[in-house]
mmCIF file of C-alpha atoms in Angstrom:
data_model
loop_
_atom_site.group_PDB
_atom_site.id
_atom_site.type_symbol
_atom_site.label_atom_id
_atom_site.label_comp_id
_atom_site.label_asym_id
_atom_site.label_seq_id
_atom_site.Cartn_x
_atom_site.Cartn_y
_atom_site.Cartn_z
ATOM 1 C CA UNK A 1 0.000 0.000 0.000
ATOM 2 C CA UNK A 2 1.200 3.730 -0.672
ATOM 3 C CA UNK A 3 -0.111 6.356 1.108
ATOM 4 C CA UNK A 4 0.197 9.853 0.732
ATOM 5 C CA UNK A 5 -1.131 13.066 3.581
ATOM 6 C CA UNK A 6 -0.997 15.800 5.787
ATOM 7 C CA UNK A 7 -0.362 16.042 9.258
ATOM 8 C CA UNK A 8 -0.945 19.175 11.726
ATOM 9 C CA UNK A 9 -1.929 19.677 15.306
ATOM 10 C CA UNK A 10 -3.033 21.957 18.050
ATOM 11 C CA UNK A 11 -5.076 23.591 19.961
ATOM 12 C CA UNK A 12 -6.649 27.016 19.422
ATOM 13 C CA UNK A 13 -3.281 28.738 17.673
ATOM 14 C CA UNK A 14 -0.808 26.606 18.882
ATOM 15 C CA UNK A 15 1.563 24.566 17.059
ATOM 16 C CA UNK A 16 4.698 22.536 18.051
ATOM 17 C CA UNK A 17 7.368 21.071 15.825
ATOM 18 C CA UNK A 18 7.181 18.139 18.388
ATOM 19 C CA UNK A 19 3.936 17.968 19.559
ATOM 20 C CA UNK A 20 2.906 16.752 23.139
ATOM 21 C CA UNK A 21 -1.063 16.162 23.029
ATOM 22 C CA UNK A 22 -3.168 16.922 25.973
ATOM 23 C CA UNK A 23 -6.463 16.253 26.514
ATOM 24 C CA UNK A 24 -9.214 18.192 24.281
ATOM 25 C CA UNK A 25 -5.860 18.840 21.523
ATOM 26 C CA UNK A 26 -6.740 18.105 18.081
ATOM 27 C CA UNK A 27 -5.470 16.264 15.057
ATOM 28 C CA UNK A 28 -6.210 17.601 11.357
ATOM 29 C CA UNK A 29 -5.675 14.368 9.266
ATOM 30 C CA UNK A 30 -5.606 14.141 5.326
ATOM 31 C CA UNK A 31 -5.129 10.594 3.884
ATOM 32 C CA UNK A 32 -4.972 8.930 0.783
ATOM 33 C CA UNK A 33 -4.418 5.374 0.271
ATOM 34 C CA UNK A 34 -3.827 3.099 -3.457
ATOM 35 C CA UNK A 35 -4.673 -0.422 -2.240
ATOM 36 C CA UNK A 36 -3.044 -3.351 -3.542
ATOM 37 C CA UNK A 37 -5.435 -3.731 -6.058
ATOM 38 C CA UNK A 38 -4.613 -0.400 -7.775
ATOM 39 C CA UNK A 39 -8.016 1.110 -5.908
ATOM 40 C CA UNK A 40 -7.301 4.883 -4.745
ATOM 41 C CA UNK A 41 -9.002 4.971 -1.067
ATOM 42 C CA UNK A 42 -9.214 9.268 -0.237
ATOM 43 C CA UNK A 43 -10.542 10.122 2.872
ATOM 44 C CA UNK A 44 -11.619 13.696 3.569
ATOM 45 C CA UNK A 45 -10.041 15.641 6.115
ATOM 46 C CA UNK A 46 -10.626 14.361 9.432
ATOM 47 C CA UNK A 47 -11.014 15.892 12.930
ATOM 48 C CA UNK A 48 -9.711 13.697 15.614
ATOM 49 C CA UNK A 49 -10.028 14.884 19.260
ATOM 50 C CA UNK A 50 -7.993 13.327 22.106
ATOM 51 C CA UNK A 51 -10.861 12.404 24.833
ATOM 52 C CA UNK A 52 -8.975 10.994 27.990
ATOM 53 C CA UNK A 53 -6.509 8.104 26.183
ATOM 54 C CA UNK A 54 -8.931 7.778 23.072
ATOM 55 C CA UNK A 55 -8.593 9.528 19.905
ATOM 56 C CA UNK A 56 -11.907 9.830 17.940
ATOM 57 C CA UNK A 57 -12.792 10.133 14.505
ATOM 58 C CA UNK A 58 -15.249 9.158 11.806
ATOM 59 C CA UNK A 59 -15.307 6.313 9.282
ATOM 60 C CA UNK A 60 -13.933 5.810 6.143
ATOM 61 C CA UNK A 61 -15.197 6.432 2.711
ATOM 62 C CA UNK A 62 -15.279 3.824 0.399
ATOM 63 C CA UNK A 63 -12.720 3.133 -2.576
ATOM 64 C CA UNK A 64 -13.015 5.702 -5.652
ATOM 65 C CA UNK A 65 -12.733 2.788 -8.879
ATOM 66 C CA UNK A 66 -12.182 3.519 -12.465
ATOM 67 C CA UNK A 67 -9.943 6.108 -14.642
ATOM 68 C CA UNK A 68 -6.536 4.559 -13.276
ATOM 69 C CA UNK A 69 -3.970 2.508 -14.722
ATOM 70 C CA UNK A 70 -1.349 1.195 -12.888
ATOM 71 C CA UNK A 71 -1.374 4.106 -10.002
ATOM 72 C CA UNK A 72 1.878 5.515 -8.697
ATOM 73 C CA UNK A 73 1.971 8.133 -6.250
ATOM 74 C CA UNK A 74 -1.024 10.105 -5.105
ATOM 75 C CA UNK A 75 -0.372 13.414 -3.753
ATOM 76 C CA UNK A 76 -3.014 15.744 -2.084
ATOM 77 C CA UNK A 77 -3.363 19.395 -2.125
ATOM 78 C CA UNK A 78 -2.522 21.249 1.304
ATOM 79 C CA UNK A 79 -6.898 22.206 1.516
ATOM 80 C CA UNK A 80 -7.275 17.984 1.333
ATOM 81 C CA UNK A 81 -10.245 19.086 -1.783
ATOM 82 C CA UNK A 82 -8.189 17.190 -4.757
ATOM 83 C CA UNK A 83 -5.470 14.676 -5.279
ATOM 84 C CA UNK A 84 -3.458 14.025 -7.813
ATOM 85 C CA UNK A 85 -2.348 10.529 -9.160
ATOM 86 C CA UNK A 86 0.550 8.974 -11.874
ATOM 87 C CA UNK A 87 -0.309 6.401 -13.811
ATOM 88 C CA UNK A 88 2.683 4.136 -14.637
ATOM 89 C CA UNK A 89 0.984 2.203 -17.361
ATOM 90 C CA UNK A 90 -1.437 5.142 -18.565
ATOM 91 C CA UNK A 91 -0.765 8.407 -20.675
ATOM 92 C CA UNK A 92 -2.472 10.361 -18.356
ATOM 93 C CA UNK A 93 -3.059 11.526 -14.663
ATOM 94 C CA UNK A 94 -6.042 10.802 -12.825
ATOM 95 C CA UNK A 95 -7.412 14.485 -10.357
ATOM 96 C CA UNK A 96 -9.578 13.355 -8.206
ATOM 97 C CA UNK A 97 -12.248 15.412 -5.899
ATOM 98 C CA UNK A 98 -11.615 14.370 -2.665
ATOM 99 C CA UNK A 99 -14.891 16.313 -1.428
ATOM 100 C CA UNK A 100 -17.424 14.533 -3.892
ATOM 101 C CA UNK A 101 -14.866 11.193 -3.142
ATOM 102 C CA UNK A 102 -15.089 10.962 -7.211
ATOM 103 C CA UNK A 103 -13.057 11.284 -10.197
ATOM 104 C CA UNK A 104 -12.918 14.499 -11.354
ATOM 105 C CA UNK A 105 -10.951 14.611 -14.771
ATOM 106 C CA UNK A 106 -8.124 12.911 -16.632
ATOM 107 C CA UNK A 107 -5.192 14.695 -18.118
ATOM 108 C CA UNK A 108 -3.334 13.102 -21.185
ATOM 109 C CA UNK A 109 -0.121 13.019 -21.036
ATOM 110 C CA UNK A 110 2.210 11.033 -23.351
ATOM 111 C CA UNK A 111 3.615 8.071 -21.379
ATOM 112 C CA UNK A 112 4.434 6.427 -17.876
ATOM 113 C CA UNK A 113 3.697 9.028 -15.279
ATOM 114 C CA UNK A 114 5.855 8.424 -12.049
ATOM 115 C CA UNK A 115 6.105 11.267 -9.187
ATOM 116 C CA UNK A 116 3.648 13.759 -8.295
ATOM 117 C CA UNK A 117 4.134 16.882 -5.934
ATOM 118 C CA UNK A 118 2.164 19.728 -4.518
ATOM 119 C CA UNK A 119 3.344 23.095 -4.328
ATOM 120 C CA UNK A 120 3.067 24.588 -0.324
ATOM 121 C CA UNK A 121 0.631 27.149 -1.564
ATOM 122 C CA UNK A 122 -1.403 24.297 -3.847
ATOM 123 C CA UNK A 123 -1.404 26.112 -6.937
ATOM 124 C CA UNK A 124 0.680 23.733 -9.125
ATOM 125 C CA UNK A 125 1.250 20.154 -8.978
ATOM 126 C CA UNK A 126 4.014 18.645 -10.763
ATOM 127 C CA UNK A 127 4.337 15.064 -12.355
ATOM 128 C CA UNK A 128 7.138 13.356 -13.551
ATOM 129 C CA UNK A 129 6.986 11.630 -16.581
ATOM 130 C CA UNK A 130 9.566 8.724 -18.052
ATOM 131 C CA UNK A 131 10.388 9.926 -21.388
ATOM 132 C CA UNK A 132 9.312 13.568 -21.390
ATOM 133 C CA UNK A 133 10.434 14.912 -18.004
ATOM 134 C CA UNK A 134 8.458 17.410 -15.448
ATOM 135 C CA UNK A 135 4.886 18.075 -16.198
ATOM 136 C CA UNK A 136 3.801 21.692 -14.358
ATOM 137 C CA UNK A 137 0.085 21.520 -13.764
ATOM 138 C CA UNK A 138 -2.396 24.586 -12.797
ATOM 139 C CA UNK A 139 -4.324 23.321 -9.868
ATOM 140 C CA UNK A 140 -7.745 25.866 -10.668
ATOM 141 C CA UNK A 141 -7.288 25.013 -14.256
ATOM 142 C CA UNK A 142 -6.307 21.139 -14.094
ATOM 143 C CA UNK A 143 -4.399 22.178 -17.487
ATOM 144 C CA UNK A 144 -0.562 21.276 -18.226
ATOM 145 C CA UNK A 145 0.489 24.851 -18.677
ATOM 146 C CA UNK A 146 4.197 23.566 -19.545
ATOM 147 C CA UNK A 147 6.736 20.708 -19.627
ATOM 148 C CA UNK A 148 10.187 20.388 -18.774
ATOM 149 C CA UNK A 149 12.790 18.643 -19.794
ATOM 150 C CA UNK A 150 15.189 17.140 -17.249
ATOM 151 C CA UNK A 151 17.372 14.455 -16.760
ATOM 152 C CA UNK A 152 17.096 10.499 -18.053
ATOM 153 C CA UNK A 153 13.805 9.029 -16.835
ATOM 154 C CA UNK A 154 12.422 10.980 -14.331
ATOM 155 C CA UNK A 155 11.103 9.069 -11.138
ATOM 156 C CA UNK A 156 10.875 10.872 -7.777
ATOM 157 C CA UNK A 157 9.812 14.884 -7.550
ATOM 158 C CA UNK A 158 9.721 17.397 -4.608
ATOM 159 C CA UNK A 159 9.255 20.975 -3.949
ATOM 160 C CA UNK A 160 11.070 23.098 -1.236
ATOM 161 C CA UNK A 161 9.191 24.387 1.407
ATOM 162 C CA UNK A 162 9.375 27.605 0.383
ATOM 163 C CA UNK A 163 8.216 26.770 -3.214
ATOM 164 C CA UNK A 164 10.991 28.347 -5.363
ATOM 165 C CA UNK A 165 12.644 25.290 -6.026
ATOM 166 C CA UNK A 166 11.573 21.490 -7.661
ATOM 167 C CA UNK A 167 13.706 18.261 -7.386
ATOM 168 C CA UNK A 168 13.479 15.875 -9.659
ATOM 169 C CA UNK A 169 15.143 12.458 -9.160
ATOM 170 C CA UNK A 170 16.957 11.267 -12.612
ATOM 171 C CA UNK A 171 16.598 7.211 -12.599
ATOM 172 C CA UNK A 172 18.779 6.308 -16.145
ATOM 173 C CA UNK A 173 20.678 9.916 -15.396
ATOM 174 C CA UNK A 174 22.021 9.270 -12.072
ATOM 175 C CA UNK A 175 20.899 12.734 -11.313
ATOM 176 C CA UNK A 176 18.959 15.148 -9.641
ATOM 177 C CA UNK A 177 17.816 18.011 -11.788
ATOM 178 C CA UNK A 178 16.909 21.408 -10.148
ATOM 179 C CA UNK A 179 14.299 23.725 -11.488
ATOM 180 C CA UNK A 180 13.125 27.272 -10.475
ATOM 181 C CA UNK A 181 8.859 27.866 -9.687
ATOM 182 C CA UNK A 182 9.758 31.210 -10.982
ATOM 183 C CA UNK A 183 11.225 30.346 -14.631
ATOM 184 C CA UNK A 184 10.013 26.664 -14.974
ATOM 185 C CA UNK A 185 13.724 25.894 -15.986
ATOM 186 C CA UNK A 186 16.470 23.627 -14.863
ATOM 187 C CA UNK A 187 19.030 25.630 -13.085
ATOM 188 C CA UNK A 188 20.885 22.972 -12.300
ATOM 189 C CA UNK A 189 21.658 19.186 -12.506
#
């Protein structure tokens, strides 16, 4: 199983780096699991509330089916509303509304989709594709506004924290190529 989410805690304003929960403190959850069978399993946000040495939430929703093809990596935005998915055996990327639990469109692409990351602010995903390297992705638009090209067969991708910067992990290249959010280009490898 792969899964893919968001972590944060606290309690009114207060956050920790490492957090010590007390009773009544609060745990925002966003998860997203691909089954064994290739079955994407979302689940919305979730509240869960220490009570005395229990921690309660709500159930699960079931599987979303259908418009995936060997799924990769799911990766979901920082509001927990849509993930994105790579296909390794499909030319395209599954988005998927995490709200409606439901498919929401496809976007072709031209072969094996790989990694998929979020930007911190959620306004661009990016995909990694085998043979045609870094696929930058509008988040209102779910439109491919560009691709890059970066090293041999692109696998793993990340963004900084601050969201200037993309890594993308080279498999055939033995590389890690470096791009800027600002100029969608590689300024380094």
């Amino acid at each position: 199983m792969q899964h893919a989410g968001a972590l944060a805690q606290g309690r009114g304003s207060r956050q920790a780096a490492h957090p010590r929960f007390e009773d009544g403190d609060y745990i925002l959850v966003r998860v997203a699991v691909v089954d064994d069978d290739g079955k994407l399993q979302p689940r919305r946000q979730r509240q869960l509330r220490l009570e005395g040495a229990e921690l309660r939430a709500s159930d699960a929703l079931p599987p979303i089916t259908g418009a995936f093809d060997a799924p990769q990596v799911v990766a979901v935005t920082p509001d927990g509303t849509r993930a994105y998915v790579s296909n390794a055996f499909g030319d395209f990327i599954t988005v998927l509304d995490l709200v409606a639990n439901a498919v929401l469109t496809t976007l072709p692409t031209f072969s094996s989709n790989r990694g998929v990351a979020i930007s911190p602010d959620g306004s661009r995903a990016y995909v990694t594709e085998d043979t045609f390297g870094l696929h930058v992705i509008d988040t209102a638009t779910n439109s491919v506004t560009t691709t890059i090209g970066v090293g041999d067969e692109p696998h793993g991708v990340a963004v900084n924290p601050a969201g200037t910067r993309v890594f993308v992990t080279n498999a055939i290249g033995n590389s890690v190529s470096v791009i800027s959010t600002a100029s969608n280009t590689v300024t380094g490898t």
